[in-house]
Amino acid sequence: MKFKSISLAIAALLAASTVNANEHKEGVYFGVFGDYYKADWNDIRDAAGVDVDDSTGWGAEIGYRFNNNWSGRFEYADMDFDLSGAGTGSLDGDRFGLDALYHFDDSPFYGLIGLKSVDAYENLTFANIGAGYRHYFNSNLFVNAEAAVYQGLDRGYTDVGAKLGINYFFGSSKPVKKVEPAPTPTPAPAPMALDSDNDGVMDGDDRCANTPMSDAVDSTGCTKYEERQASVKLLVRFPHDAAKVKQQYFDDINEVVSFMKAHESATVVLEGHASAVGDAQYNQMLSEKRAKVVAKQMMSDGIDGTRISTVGYGEERLKNTANTLEAHAQNRRVEATVTSTERVKVKRK
């Protein structure tokens, strides 16, 4: 029953938090422990018919960590054996011994092997082998649990034992040696790329060689264009009750003609207007006549008639509604706005 309790305690410790200080330490540590030892000594010498059974007790140990893998310790345990058979009660005993411990890399587990002297009725020598677990609460304080098998060297006894202890480490952490990565080889320099026309696009990607230095270019090295709107306005005024273009407006008409020649897709709507003086039906006819007179002048300058439209608004769209000579003069007119969208080069910045 005692052995089962100790085993459960060890299992609980091994299942505890996995946060463990596994740092490599060197130095001295000291600990105390609770001890369970299952003996099976029947009819021992010098005490006929007496059997020696389990022992529970306490002990202390002092050890030294040599390096990352090895440590050694000396232990003492005060033992209290139960007696059965011809004897009853208990028997005091002592256990002294040395152990070598092997610590597995980056693991809280370790193995152990040692030699022990057990003094109870007589002094017996045992070799032992076992395994254990350490859990650090901080850089110095840790608990350990272990189990071992004991084999008698001068008697054929085979015993088992378990320990649960707490220890304090007086050493210091040994820094882990940092392994520097191997230097990355420097790659050979890439061959120099060429940009023959200095437009910022390498020759291997340039689809338009020798673009003008004044032009902005796209990712393929070709001239970049943008759409822009261009427009020109026309205003021709007429005397009262007249539909003849005065000489002073020929230059204005010619400006519109030149624009339409430069923008071959452009068309124009000539809008004729009249003042509010006189009969409205007559003024309607007069406004249409004025628009057609301007159209005729443009056609004589070389603009195809299919590109020109005329419309008369009469006195419907007065520019100035006042009943004055100045207002009437402003309303006798032909107006037009010609707009064209043109594709122009983008200048390099």
Tab-separated table of C-alpha atoms in Angstrom:
chain	number	residue	atom	x	y	z
A	1	MET	CA	0.000	0.000	0.000
A	2	LYS	CA	2.852	2.377	0.845
A	3	PHE	CA	4.584	1.567	-2.439
A	4	LYS	CA	1.376	2.296	-4.366
A	5	SER	CA	1.070	5.713	-2.677
A	6	ILE	CA	4.656	6.631	-3.512
A	7	SER	CA	4.111	5.507	-7.139
A	8	LEU	CA	1.025	7.683	-7.454
A	9	ALA	CA	2.953	10.680	-6.100
A	10	ILE	CA	5.741	10.132	-8.622
A	11	ALA	CA	3.244	9.806	-11.487
A	12	ALA	CA	1.552	13.042	-10.455
A	13	LEU	CA	4.889	14.842	-10.408
A	14	LEU	CA	5.786	13.555	-13.877
A	15	ALA	CA	2.428	14.786	-15.194
A	16	ALA	CA	2.944	18.263	-13.689
A	17	SER	CA	3.583	21.444	-15.622
A	18	THR	CA	5.825	20.996	-18.615
A	19	VAL	CA	7.468	24.337	-17.908
A	20	ASN	CA	10.888	23.197	-16.812
A	21	ALA	CA	14.142	25.055	-16.373
A	22	ASN	CA	16.464	22.882	-18.404
A	23	GLU	CA	19.338	25.293	-18.391
A	24	HIS	CA	22.769	23.736	-18.161
A	25	LYS	CA	24.105	24.288	-14.610
A	26	GLU	CA	27.403	23.521	-12.927
A	27	GLY	CA	27.888	23.509	-9.175
A	28	VAL	CA	26.715	22.053	-5.870
A	29	TYR	CA	23.142	21.244	-4.850
A	30	PHE	CA	21.654	19.986	-1.577
A	31	GLY	CA	18.357	18.197	-1.007
A	32	VAL	CA	16.131	16.286	1.390
A	33	PHE	CA	13.738	13.503	0.407
A	34	GLY	CA	11.085	11.096	1.558
A	35	ASP	CA	12.119	7.480	1.033
A	36	TYR	CA	10.265	4.245	0.402
A	37	TYR	CA	12.214	0.969	0.225
A	38	LYS	CA	10.565	-2.388	-0.475
A	39	ALA	CA	12.724	-5.142	1.015
A	40	ASP	CA	12.076	-8.858	0.855
A	41	TRP	CA	14.575	-10.431	3.258
A	42	ASN	CA	13.285	-13.766	4.531
A	43	ASP	CA	14.708	-15.659	7.532
A	44	ILE	CA	17.681	-13.373	7.880
A	45	ARG	CA	20.923	-14.501	9.409
A	46	ASP	CA	21.376	-13.921	13.166
A	47	ALA	CA	17.568	-13.659	13.535
A	48	ALA	CA	16.027	-17.006	12.590
A	49	GLY	CA	12.440	-16.793	11.322
A	50	VAL	CA	12.438	-13.008	11.116
A	51	ASP	CA	11.510	-11.376	7.787
A	52	VAL	CA	12.412	-7.780	6.930
A	53	ASP	CA	9.768	-5.961	4.861
A	54	ASP	CA	9.091	-2.386	3.690
A	55	SER	CA	10.803	0.724	5.007
A	56	THR	CA	9.722	4.354	5.000
A	57	GLY	CA	11.975	7.146	6.097
A	58	TRP	CA	13.729	10.312	5.107
A	59	GLY	CA	17.119	11.230	3.818
A	60	ALA	CA	19.467	13.912	2.571
A	61	GLU	CA	21.826	14.157	-0.364
A	62	ILE	CA	24.507	16.441	-1.667
A	63	GLY	CA	25.535	16.478	-5.308
A	64	TYR	CA	27.617	18.227	-7.913
A	65	ARG	CA	26.717	18.944	-11.572
A	66	PHE	CA	29.837	18.513	-13.690
A	67	ASN	CA	28.508	19.424	-17.121
A	68	ASN	CA	25.401	19.250	-19.297
A	69	ASN	CA	25.094	15.464	-19.008
A	70	TRP	CA	26.797	14.238	-15.831
A	71	SER	CA	26.432	14.807	-12.117
A	72	GLY	CA	27.309	12.793	-8.980
A	73	ARG	CA	25.875	12.666	-5.466
A	74	PHE	CA	26.292	11.208	-1.988
A	75	GLU	CA	23.122	10.209	-0.095
A	76	TYR	CA	22.136	9.170	3.393
A	77	ALA	CA	18.727	7.659	4.286
A	78	ASP	CA	17.326	6.967	7.749
A	79	MET	CA	15.260	3.752	7.315
A	80	ASP	CA	12.509	2.152	9.427
A	81	PHE	CA	11.865	-1.466	8.355
A	82	ASP	CA	8.721	-3.448	9.220
A	83	LEU	CA	9.372	-6.956	10.620
A	84	SER	CA	7.230	-10.042	10.107
A	85	GLY	CA	7.501	-13.793	10.614
A	86	ALA	CA	8.934	-14.736	13.996
A	87	GLY	CA	9.648	-11.050	14.707
A	88	THR	CA	7.279	-8.127	15.127
A	89	GLY	CA	7.648	-4.378	15.322
A	90	SER	CA	10.227	-2.427	13.400
A	91	LEU	CA	13.935	-2.197	12.796
A	92	ASP	CA	16.016	0.976	12.405
A	93	GLY	CA	18.516	1.055	9.550
A	94	ASP	CA	20.815	3.343	7.644
A	95	ARG	CA	21.659	3.589	3.941
A	96	PHE	CA	24.741	5.292	2.577
A	97	GLY	CA	25.821	5.427	-1.033
A	98	LEU	CA	27.085	7.121	-4.167
A	99	ASP	CA	25.265	7.633	-7.490
A	100	ALA	CA	26.270	8.791	-10.952
A	101	LEU	CA	23.474	10.565	-12.844
A	102	TYR	CA	23.205	10.959	-16.611
A	103	HIS	CA	20.991	13.865	-17.756
A	104	PHE	CA	19.453	13.518	-21.212
A	105	ASP	CA	19.951	16.535	-23.485
A	106	ASP	CA	17.216	19.209	-23.177
A	107	SER	CA	15.085	16.897	-21.035
A	108	PRO	CA	14.085	16.854	-17.331
A	109	PHE	CA	14.615	13.062	-17.213
A	110	TYR	CA	17.790	11.330	-16.107
A	111	GLY	CA	19.185	7.859	-15.474
A	112	LEU	CA	21.270	6.764	-12.497
A	113	ILE	CA	23.581	3.988	-11.361
A	114	GLY	CA	25.190	3.583	-7.951
A	115	LEU	CA	26.497	1.551	-5.037
A	116	LYS	CA	24.801	1.459	-1.591
A	117	SER	CA	25.485	0.116	1.907
A	118	VAL	CA	22.415	-0.846	3.969
A	119	ASP	CA	22.983	-1.431	7.700
A	120	ALA	CA	20.085	-3.395	9.272
A	121	TYR	CA	20.889	-6.488	11.408
A	122	GLU	CA	23.999	-6.691	9.248
A	123	ASN	CA	25.796	-4.513	6.757
A	124	LEU	CA	24.777	-5.399	3.159
A	125	THR	CA	26.080	-3.987	-0.139
A	126	PHE	CA	23.761	-3.279	-3.098
A	127	ALA	CA	24.228	-2.086	-6.651
A	128	ASN	CA	21.353	0.036	-7.901
A	129	ILE	CA	20.061	1.358	-11.251
A	130	GLY	CA	17.099	3.624	-11.887
A	131	ALA	CA	15.555	6.678	-13.512
A	132	GLY	CA	14.300	10.053	-12.318
A	133	TYR	CA	12.684	13.370	-13.203
A	134	ARG	CA	13.514	16.956	-12.180
A	135	HIS	CA	11.215	19.947	-12.249
A	136	TYR	CA	12.606	23.467	-11.651
A	137	PHE	CA	10.403	26.093	-10.019
A	138	ASN	CA	13.015	28.771	-10.655
A	139	SER	CA	16.701	28.887	-11.532
A	140	ASN	CA	17.739	27.263	-8.200
A	141	LEU	CA	14.834	25.396	-6.605
A	142	PHE	CA	13.722	22.045	-8.008
A	143	VAL	CA	11.961	18.835	-7.002
A	144	ASN	CA	12.876	15.368	-8.128
A	145	ALA	CA	11.239	11.959	-8.190
A	146	GLU	CA	12.949	8.691	-8.970
A	147	ALA	CA	12.670	4.939	-8.728
A	148	ALA	CA	15.453	2.324	-8.617
A	149	VAL	CA	16.098	-1.411	-8.429
A	150	TYR	CA	18.611	-2.632	-5.797
A	151	GLN	CA	20.534	-5.868	-6.307
A	152	GLY	CA	22.379	-7.406	-3.338
A	153	LEU	CA	26.046	-8.213	-3.974
A	154	ASP	CA	26.742	-10.319	-0.868
A	155	ARG	CA	23.160	-11.664	-0.549
A	156	GLY	CA	20.764	-12.416	-3.394
A	157	TYR	CA	18.195	-9.840	-2.346
A	158	THR	CA	16.428	-7.852	-5.097
A	159	ASP	CA	14.669	-4.744	-3.749
A	160	VAL	CA	13.019	-1.656	-5.198
A	161	GLY	CA	12.884	1.881	-3.866
A	162	ALA	CA	11.419	5.308	-4.622
A	163	LYS	CA	12.274	8.855	-3.566
A	164	LEU	CA	10.497	12.193	-3.670
A	165	GLY	CA	12.690	15.174	-2.779
A	166	ILE	CA	13.215	18.916	-2.891
A	167	ASN	CA	16.600	20.465	-3.665
A	168	TYR	CA	18.383	23.787	-3.792
A	169	PHE	CA	21.067	24.473	-6.368
A	170	PHE	CA	23.965	26.721	-5.347
A	171	GLY	CA	25.536	26.883	-8.799
A	172	SER	CA	24.825	29.332	-11.591
A	173	SER	CA	23.378	28.978	-15.045
A	174	LYS	CA	25.847	28.198	-17.744
A	175	PRO	CA	25.094	30.220	-20.870
A	176	VAL	CA	24.308	28.230	-23.942
A	177	LYS	CA	26.940	28.738	-26.570
A	178	LYS	CA	25.432	30.587	-29.485
A	179	VAL	CA	26.176	29.018	-32.815
A	180	GLU	CA	26.693	31.685	-35.414
A	181	PRO	CA	25.172	30.844	-38.814
A	182	ALA	CA	27.542	30.266	-41.655
A	183	PRO	CA	28.052	33.421	-43.731
A	184	THR	CA	25.899	33.598	-46.830
A	185	PRO	CA	28.047	33.545	-49.942
A	186	THR	CA	27.983	36.812	-51.872
A	187	PRO	CA	26.340	36.234	-55.259
A	188	ALA	CA	28.245	37.164	-58.361
A	189	PRO	CA	27.230	40.598	-59.711
A	190	ALA	CA	24.619	40.460	-62.462
A	191	PRO	CA	25.690	41.682	-65.894
A	192	MET	CA	25.042	45.398	-66.492
A	193	ALA	CA	21.667	46.038	-68.177
A	194	LEU	CA	21.616	48.546	-71.062
A	195	ASP	CA	19.231	51.443	-71.757
A	196	SER	CA	20.380	52.685	-75.135
A	197	ASP	CA	17.846	55.527	-75.533
A	198	ASN	CA	18.001	56.607	-71.868
A	199	ASP	CA	14.253	56.424	-71.346
A	200	GLY	CA	14.470	54.415	-68.101
A	201	VAL	CA	13.415	51.101	-69.723
A	202	MET	CA	16.094	48.468	-70.248
A	203	ASP	CA	16.705	47.340	-73.822
A	204	GLY	CA	15.415	43.846	-73.095
A	205	ASP	CA	11.969	45.283	-72.222
A	206	ASP	CA	11.967	48.269	-74.613
A	207	ARG	CA	9.556	47.825	-77.548
A	208	CYS	CA	10.054	51.339	-78.897
A	209	ALA	CA	13.696	52.152	-79.477
A	210	ASN	CA	14.952	55.708	-79.729
A	211	THR	CA	11.915	57.462	-78.233
A	212	PRO	CA	12.393	61.261	-78.107
A	213	MET	CA	13.972	62.509	-74.921
A	214	SER	CA	11.060	64.931	-74.442
A	215	ASP	CA	8.442	62.133	-74.311
A	216	ALA	CA	7.295	60.320	-71.194
A	217	VAL	CA	7.262	56.548	-71.751
A	218	ASP	CA	5.231	53.599	-70.447
A	219	SER	CA	6.567	50.312	-69.042
A	220	THR	CA	7.356	49.080	-72.566
A	221	GLY	CA	9.437	52.149	-73.453
A	222	CYS	CA	6.851	53.619	-75.866
A	223	THR	CA	5.630	57.238	-75.881
A	224	LYS	CA	2.820	57.820	-73.419
A	225	TYR	CA	-0.298	59.654	-74.628
A	226	GLU	CA	-3.282	61.210	-72.895
A	227	GLU	CA	-6.702	62.392	-74.075
A	228	ARG	CA	-7.281	66.149	-73.911
A	229	GLN	CA	-10.274	68.259	-74.964
A	230	ALA	CA	-9.738	71.250	-77.269
A	231	SER	CA	-12.389	73.774	-78.260
A	232	VAL	CA	-12.921	77.031	-80.154
A	233	LYS	CA	-15.843	79.501	-79.959
A	234	LEU	CA	-17.423	81.669	-82.680
A	235	LEU	CA	-19.548	84.827	-82.335
A	236	VAL	CA	-20.716	86.780	-85.426
A	237	ARG	CA	-22.980	89.851	-84.952
A	238	PHE	CA	-25.325	91.319	-87.601
A	239	PRO	CA	-26.928	94.737	-88.264
A	240	HIS	CA	-30.687	95.240	-87.927
A	241	ASP	CA	-32.707	93.176	-90.410
A	242	ALA	CA	-29.521	91.904	-92.174
A	243	ALA	CA	-28.001	88.462	-92.874
A	244	LYS	CA	-24.673	89.403	-94.389
A	245	VAL	CA	-21.334	88.635	-92.687
A	246	LYS	CA	-19.219	91.692	-92.132
A	247	GLN	CA	-15.541	91.646	-93.116
A	248	GLN	CA	-14.461	92.065	-89.489
A	249	TYR	CA	-15.661	88.535	-88.634
A	250	PHE	CA	-13.807	86.671	-91.411
A	251	ASP	CA	-10.746	86.080	-89.207
A	252	ASP	CA	-12.948	84.619	-86.445
A	253	ILE	CA	-14.629	82.296	-88.950
A	254	ASN	CA	-11.255	81.306	-90.383
A	255	GLU	CA	-10.042	80.368	-86.864
A	256	VAL	CA	-12.924	77.891	-86.574
A	257	VAL	CA	-12.178	76.582	-90.081
A	258	SER	CA	-8.511	76.000	-89.176
A	259	PHE	CA	-9.510	74.183	-85.997
A	260	MET	CA	-11.850	71.860	-87.907
A	261	LYS	CA	-9.176	71.149	-90.496
A	262	ALA	CA	-6.764	70.199	-87.697
A	263	HIS	CA	-9.424	68.018	-86.023
A	264	GLU	CA	-10.978	66.109	-88.882
A	265	SER	CA	-13.586	64.386	-86.699
A	266	ALA	CA	-14.960	67.655	-85.335
A	267	THR	CA	-18.402	68.949	-86.395
A	268	VAL	CA	-20.173	72.261	-85.700
A	269	VAL	CA	-23.732	73.456	-85.041
A	270	LEU	CA	-24.238	77.119	-86.036
A	271	GLU	CA	-26.997	78.722	-83.942
A	272	GLY	CA	-28.709	81.789	-85.428
A	273	HIS	CA	-30.518	84.387	-83.280
A	274	ALA	CA	-32.543	87.575	-83.764
A	275	SER	CA	-33.634	90.464	-81.567
A	276	ALA	CA	-37.199	90.884	-80.312
A	277	VAL	CA	-37.882	93.823	-82.655
A	278	GLY	CA	-40.554	93.088	-85.267
A	279	ASP	CA	-42.590	89.983	-86.143
A	280	ALA	CA	-41.501	86.759	-84.349
A	281	GLN	CA	-42.096	84.545	-87.449
A	282	TYR	CA	-39.998	86.864	-89.540
A	283	ASN	CA	-37.275	86.887	-86.890
A	284	GLN	CA	-37.277	83.063	-86.942
A	285	MET	CA	-36.662	83.012	-90.692
A	286	LEU	CA	-33.991	85.718	-90.350
A	287	SER	CA	-32.072	83.757	-87.644
A	288	GLU	CA	-31.981	80.661	-89.875
A	289	LYS	CA	-30.711	82.737	-92.790
A	290	ARG	CA	-27.918	84.210	-90.660
A	291	ALA	CA	-26.741	80.702	-89.619
A	292	LYS	CA	-26.704	79.513	-93.240
A	293	VAL	CA	-24.704	82.569	-94.363
A	294	VAL	CA	-21.950	81.706	-91.861
A	295	ALA	CA	-22.066	78.041	-92.963
A	296	LYS	CA	-21.628	79.101	-96.601
A	297	GLN	CA	-18.583	81.154	-95.665
A	298	MET	CA	-17.023	78.160	-93.879
A	299	MET	CA	-17.699	75.855	-96.833
A	300	SER	CA	-16.064	78.367	-99.144
A	301	ASP	CA	-12.984	78.108	-96.919
A	302	GLY	CA	-12.828	74.301	-97.394
A	303	ILE	CA	-15.073	72.694	-94.740
A	304	ASP	CA	-17.343	69.914	-96.025
A	305	GLY	CA	-21.001	70.798	-95.612
A	306	THR	CA	-21.719	67.427	-93.992
A	307	ARG	CA	-19.754	68.619	-90.955
A	308	ILE	CA	-21.873	71.750	-90.508
A	309	SER	CA	-25.389	71.963	-89.095
A	310	THR	CA	-27.505	75.137	-88.780
A	311	VAL	CA	-30.444	76.020	-86.557
A	312	GLY	CA	-32.445	79.219	-86.087
A	313	TYR	CA	-33.859	80.186	-82.700
A	314	GLY	CA	-35.406	83.514	-83.710
A	315	GLU	CA	-36.045	85.589	-80.599
A	316	GLU	CA	-36.397	82.542	-78.299
A	317	ARG	CA	-32.935	82.806	-76.700
A	318	LEU	CA	-32.236	86.461	-76.123
A	319	LYS	CA	-28.833	87.241	-74.688
A	320	ASN	CA	-30.083	90.575	-73.315
A	321	THR	CA	-33.814	91.042	-72.642
A	322	ALA	CA	-33.673	94.855	-72.279
A	323	ASN	CA	-35.541	96.967	-74.843
A	324	THR	CA	-32.534	99.041	-75.850
A	325	LEU	CA	-30.504	99.469	-79.005
A	326	GLU	CA	-27.470	97.929	-77.278
A	327	ALA	CA	-29.511	94.903	-76.169
A	328	HIS	CA	-30.984	94.428	-79.672
A	329	ALA	CA	-27.437	94.537	-81.157
A	330	GLN	CA	-26.258	91.822	-78.746
A	331	ASN	CA	-29.173	89.548	-79.706
A	332	ARG	CA	-28.554	89.694	-83.505
A	333	ARG	CA	-25.896	86.971	-83.726
A	334	VAL	CA	-24.651	83.521	-84.775
A	335	GLU	CA	-22.897	81.428	-82.072
A	336	ALA	CA	-21.014	78.133	-82.152
A	337	THR	CA	-18.680	76.078	-79.997
A	338	VAL	CA	-16.545	73.392	-81.644
A	339	THR	CA	-15.055	70.730	-79.332
A	340	SER	CA	-12.698	67.878	-80.130
A	341	THR	CA	-10.876	65.270	-78.062
A	342	GLU	CA	-7.258	64.939	-79.133
A	343	ARG	CA	-4.543	62.433	-78.252
A	344	VAL	CA	-1.416	64.294	-77.199
A	345	LYS	CA	1.997	63.206	-75.984
A	346	VAL	CA	2.833	63.367	-72.283
A	347	LYS	CA	5.978	65.359	-71.679
A	348	ARG	CA	8.819	63.814	-69.694
A	349	LYS	CA	9.412	65.456	-66.330
